[in-house]
Short mmCIF file of C-alpha atoms in Angstrom, two decimals:
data_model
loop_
_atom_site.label_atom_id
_atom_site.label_comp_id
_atom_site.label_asym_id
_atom_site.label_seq_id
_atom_site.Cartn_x
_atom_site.Cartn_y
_atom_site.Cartn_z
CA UNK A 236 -35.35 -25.55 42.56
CA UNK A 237 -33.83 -22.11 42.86
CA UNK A 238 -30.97 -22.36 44.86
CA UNK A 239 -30.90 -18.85 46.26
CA UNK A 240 -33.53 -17.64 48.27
CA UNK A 241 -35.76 -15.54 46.49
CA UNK A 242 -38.72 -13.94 48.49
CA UNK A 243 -40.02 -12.13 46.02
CA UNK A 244 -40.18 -14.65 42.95
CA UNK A 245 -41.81 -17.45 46.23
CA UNK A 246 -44.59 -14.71 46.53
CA UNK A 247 -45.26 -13.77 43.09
CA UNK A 248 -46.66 -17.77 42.87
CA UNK A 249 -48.46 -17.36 46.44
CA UNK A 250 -50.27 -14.43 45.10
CA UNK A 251 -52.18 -17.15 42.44
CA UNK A 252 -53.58 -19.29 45.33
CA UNK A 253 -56.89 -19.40 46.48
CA UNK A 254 -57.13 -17.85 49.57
CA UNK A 255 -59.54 -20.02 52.69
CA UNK A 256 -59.06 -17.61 55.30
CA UNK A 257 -56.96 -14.30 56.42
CA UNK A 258 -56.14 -12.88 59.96
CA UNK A 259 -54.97 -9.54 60.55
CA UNK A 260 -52.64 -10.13 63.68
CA UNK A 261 -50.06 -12.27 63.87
CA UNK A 262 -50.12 -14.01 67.11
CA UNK A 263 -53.73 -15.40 65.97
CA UNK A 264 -52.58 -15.99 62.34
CA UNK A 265 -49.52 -17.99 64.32
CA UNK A 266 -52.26 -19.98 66.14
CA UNK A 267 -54.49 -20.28 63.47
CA UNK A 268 -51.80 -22.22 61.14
CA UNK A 269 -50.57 -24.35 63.74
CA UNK A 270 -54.32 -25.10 64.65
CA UNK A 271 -54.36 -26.22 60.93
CA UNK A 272 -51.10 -28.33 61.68
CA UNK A 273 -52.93 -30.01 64.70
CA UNK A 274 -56.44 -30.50 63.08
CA UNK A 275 -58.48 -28.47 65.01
CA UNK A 276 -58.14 -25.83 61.89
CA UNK A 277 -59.67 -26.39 58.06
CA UNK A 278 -56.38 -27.20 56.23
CA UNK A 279 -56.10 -25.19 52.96
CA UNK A 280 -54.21 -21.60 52.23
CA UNK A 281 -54.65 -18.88 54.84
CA UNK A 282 -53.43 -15.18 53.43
CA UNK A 283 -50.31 -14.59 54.97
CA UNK A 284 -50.78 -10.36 53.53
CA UNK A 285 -53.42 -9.48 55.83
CA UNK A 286 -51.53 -9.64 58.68
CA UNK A 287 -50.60 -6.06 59.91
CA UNK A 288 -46.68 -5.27 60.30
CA UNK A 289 -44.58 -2.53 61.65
CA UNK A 290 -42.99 -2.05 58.20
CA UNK A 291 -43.36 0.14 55.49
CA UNK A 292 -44.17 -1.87 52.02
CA UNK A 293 -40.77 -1.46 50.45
CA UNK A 294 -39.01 -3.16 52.82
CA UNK A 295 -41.71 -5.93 53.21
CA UNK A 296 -40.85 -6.12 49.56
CA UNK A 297 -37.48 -5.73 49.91
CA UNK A 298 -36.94 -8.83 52.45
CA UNK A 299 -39.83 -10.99 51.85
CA UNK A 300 -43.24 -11.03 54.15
CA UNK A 301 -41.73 -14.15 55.92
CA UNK A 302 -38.73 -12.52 57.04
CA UNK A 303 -40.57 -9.78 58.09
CA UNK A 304 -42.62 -11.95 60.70
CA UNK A 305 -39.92 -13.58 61.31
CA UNK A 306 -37.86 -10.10 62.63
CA UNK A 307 -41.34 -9.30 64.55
CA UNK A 308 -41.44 -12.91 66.29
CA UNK A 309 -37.67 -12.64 66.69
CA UNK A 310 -38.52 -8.94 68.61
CA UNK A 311 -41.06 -10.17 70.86
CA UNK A 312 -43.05 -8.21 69.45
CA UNK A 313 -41.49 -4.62 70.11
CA UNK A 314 -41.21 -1.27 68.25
CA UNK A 315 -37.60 -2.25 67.09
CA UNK A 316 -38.75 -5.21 64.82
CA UNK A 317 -36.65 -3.51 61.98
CA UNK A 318 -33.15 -4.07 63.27
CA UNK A 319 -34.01 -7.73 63.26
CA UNK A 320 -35.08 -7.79 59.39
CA UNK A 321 -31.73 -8.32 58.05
CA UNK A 322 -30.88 -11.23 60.60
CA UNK A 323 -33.92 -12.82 59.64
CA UNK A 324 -33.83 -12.78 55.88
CA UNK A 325 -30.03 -14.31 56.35
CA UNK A 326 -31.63 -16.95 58.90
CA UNK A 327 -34.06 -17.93 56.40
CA UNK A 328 -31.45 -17.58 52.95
CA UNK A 329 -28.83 -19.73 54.75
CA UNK A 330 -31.65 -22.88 55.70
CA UNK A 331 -32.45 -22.46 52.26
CA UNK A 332 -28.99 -22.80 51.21
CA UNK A 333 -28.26 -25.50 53.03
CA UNK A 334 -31.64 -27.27 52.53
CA UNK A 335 -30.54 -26.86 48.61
CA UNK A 336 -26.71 -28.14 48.94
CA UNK A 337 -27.22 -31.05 51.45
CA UNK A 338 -24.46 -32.98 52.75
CA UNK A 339 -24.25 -36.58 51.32
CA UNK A 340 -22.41 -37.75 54.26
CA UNK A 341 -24.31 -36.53 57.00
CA UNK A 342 -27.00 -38.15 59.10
CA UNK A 343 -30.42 -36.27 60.03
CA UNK A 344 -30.63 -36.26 64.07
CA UNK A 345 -34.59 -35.60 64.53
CA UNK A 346 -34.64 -35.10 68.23
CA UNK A 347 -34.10 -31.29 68.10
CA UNK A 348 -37.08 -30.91 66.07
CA UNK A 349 -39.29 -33.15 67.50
CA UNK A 350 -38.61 -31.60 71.12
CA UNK A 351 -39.95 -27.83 69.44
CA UNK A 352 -42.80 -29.25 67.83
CA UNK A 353 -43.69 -31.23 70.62
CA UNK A 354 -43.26 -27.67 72.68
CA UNK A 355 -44.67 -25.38 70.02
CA UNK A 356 -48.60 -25.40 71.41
CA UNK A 357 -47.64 -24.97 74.44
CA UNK A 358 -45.33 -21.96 73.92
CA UNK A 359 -47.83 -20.62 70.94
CA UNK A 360 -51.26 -21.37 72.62
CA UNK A 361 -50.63 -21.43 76.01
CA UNK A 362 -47.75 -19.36 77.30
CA UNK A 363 -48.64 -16.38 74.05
CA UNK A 364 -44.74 -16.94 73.35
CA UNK A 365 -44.23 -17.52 69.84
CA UNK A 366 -40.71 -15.99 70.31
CA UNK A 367 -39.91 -19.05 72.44
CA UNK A 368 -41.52 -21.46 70.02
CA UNK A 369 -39.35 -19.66 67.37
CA UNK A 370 -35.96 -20.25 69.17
CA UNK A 371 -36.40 -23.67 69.90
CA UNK A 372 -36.97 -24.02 65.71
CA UNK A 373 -33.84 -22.30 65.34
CA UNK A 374 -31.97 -24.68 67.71
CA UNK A 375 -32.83 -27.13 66.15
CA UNK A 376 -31.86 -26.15 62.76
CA UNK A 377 -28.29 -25.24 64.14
CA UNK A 378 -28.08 -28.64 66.15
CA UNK A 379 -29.06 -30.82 63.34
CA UNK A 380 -28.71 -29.43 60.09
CA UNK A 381 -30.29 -30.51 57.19
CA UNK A 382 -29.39 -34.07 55.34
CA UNK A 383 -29.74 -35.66 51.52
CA UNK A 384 -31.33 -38.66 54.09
CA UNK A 385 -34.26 -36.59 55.16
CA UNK A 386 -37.16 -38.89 54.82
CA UNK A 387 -40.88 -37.88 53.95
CA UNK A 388 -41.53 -37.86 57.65
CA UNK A 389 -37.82 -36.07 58.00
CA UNK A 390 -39.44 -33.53 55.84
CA UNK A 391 -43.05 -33.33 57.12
CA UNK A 392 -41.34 -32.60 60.68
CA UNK A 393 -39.17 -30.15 59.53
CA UNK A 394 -42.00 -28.03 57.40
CA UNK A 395 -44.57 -28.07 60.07
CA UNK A 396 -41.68 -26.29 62.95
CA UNK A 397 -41.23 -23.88 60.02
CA UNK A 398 -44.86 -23.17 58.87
CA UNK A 399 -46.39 -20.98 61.64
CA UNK A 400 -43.42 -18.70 61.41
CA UNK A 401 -42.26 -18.60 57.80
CA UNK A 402 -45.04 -20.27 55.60
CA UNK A 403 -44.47 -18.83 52.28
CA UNK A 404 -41.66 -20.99 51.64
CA UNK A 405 -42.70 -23.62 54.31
CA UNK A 406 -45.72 -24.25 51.74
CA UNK A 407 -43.45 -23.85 48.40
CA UNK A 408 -40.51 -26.16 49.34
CA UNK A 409 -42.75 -28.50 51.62
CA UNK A 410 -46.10 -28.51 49.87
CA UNK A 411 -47.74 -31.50 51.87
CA UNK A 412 -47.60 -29.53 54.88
CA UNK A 413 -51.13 -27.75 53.52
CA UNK A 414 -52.64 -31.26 53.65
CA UNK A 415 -51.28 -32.02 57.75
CA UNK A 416 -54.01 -32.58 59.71
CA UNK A 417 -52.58 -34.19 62.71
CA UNK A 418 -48.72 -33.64 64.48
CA UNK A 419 -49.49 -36.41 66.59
CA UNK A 420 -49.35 -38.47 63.08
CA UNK A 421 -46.10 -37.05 62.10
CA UNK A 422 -44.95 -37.50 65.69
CA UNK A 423 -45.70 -40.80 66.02
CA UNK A 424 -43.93 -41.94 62.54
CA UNK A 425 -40.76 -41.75 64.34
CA UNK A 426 -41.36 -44.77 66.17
CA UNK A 427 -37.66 -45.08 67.04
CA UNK A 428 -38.41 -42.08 69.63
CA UNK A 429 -39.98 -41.35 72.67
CA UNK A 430 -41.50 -37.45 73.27
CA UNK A 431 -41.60 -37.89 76.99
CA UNK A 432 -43.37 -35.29 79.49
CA UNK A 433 -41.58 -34.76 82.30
CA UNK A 434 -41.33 -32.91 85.99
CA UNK A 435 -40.24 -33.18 89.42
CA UNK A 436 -42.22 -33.43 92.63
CA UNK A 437 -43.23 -30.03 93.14
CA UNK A 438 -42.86 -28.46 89.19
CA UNK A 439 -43.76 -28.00 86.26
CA UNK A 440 -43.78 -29.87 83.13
CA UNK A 441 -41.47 -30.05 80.16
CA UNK A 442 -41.33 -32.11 76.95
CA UNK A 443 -38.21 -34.20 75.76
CA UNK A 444 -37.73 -36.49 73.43
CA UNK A 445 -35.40 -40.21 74.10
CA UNK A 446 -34.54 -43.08 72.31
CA UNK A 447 -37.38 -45.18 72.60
CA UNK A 448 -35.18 -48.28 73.59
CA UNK A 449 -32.92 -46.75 76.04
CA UNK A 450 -35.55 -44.89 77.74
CA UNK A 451 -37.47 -48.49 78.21
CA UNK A 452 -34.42 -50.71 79.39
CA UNK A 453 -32.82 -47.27 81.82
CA UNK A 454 -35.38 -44.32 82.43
CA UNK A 455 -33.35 -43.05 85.53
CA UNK A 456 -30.16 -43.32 83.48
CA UNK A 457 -31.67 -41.23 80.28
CA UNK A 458 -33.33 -38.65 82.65
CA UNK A 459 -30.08 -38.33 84.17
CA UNK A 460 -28.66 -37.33 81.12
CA UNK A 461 -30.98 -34.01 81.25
CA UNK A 462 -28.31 -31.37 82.68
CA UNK A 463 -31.25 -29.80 85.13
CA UNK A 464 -32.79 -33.21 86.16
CA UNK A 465 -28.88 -34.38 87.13
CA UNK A 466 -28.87 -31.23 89.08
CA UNK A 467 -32.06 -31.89 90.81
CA UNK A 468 -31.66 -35.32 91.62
CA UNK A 469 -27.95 -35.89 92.26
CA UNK A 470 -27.66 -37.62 95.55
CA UNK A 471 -30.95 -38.62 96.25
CA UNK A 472 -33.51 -41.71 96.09
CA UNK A 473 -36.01 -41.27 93.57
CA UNK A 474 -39.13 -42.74 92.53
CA UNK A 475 -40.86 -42.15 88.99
CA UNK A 476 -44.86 -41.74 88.82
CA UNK A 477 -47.12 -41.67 86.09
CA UNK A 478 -49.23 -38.62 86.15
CA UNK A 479 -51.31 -36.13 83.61
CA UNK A 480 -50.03 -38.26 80.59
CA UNK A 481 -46.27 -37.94 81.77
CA UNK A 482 -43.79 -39.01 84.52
CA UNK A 483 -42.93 -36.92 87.34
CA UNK A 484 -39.61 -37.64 89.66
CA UNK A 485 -40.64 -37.81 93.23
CA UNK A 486 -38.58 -37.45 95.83
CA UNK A 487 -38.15 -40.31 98.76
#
């Protein structure tokens, strides 16, 4: 493993692959992957150099094509997309870095990531805000950093919140994320968790993820815990329906 991040030597090797399918934007090539992540896609390599960017080809050279969406994601999308290229290539060198020189000591906390994948279609396919999708990645990244306890499914989960954004080195460092053909699968591993979807009487719904034990024995008590649910609820009797494949807090 190279142990500094390296764009250019990750995309010399990327060049080799056989290619299954190219898009030229990169909202769709963003849905197409994470189609691929949910099944509803052919898994195999999709071209990530078709894709049209705001940059000229030396700097898509210079910092790497995944930094480069990554500055355009980062931009929402605007004409300034090159001020965020050199905050993106340090984003990605410094996971790599860290993913490389993992503390022995530390514990993985998957929550963080399983609350953006859980969010990601929604964001991506619904909403058409990959930025969002992006920054709940990047949370997660700085809430729980990376482990030498990641597990396969530790891994897996990580790879797949990384792979519509960044997948040159999502696919070199994580290579079993080309063969995902289901989140739910990788969701469900964690059986120690609950990814819970939640609302109150009259809005709308969010995803978040408990301990699967504590949300069981106390669901008031873990809801609570959420800083706008306290808000909402504070004072109040409360009832909790099931509804639309989640629970929403009604008001009595």
């Amino acid at each position: 493993m190279t142990f500094r991040y390296n764009p250019q030597s990750l995309e010399k090797q990327v060049r080799k692959w056989p290619v299954f399918f190219s898009e030229n934007n990169l909202h769709l090539d963003i849905e197409k992957r994470l189609g691929q992540l949910s099944g509803t896609n052919p898994t195999g390599w999709y071209d990530p150099y078709s894709v049209e960017l705001p940059f000229e080809k030396d700097l898509i050279y210079e910092y790497g094509m995944d930094a480069c969406r990554f500055a355009v994601i980062n931009s929402g999308y605007k004409k300034q997309a090159e001020s965020f290229l050199e905050p993106s290539f340090k984003w990605i060198a410094k996971f790599h870095e860290i993913y490389c020189h993992r503390n022995k000591t530390d514990s993985f906390n998957p929550i963080p990531w399983l609350e953006a994948i859980i969010q990601m279609q929604d964001h991506i396919i619904t909403r058409k805000a990959d930025r969002l999708a992006l920054a709940l990645v990047m949370k997660a990244f700085k809430e729980s950093p990376l482990s030498c306890q990641l597990t396969e499914s530790d891994e897996l989960l990580i790879a797949s919140c990384l792979f519509p954004f960044i997948p040159i080195y999502a696919a070199n460092y994580f290579p079993k994320i080309l063969e995902i053909n289901s989140i739910k699968k990788i969701i469900e591993s964690f059986t120690e968790y609950s990814c819970v979807k939640i609302a109150l009487e009259k809005g709308g719904w969010h995803w978040h993820v408990f301990i699967r034990k504590s949300f069981e024995n106390a669901p008031i008590d873990e809801l609570s815990k959420i800083r706008w649910i306290k808000k909402a609820i504070i004072g109040k009797n409360i009832n909790l329906k099931k509804e639309a494949g989640g629970i929403r807090i009604c008001f009595s």
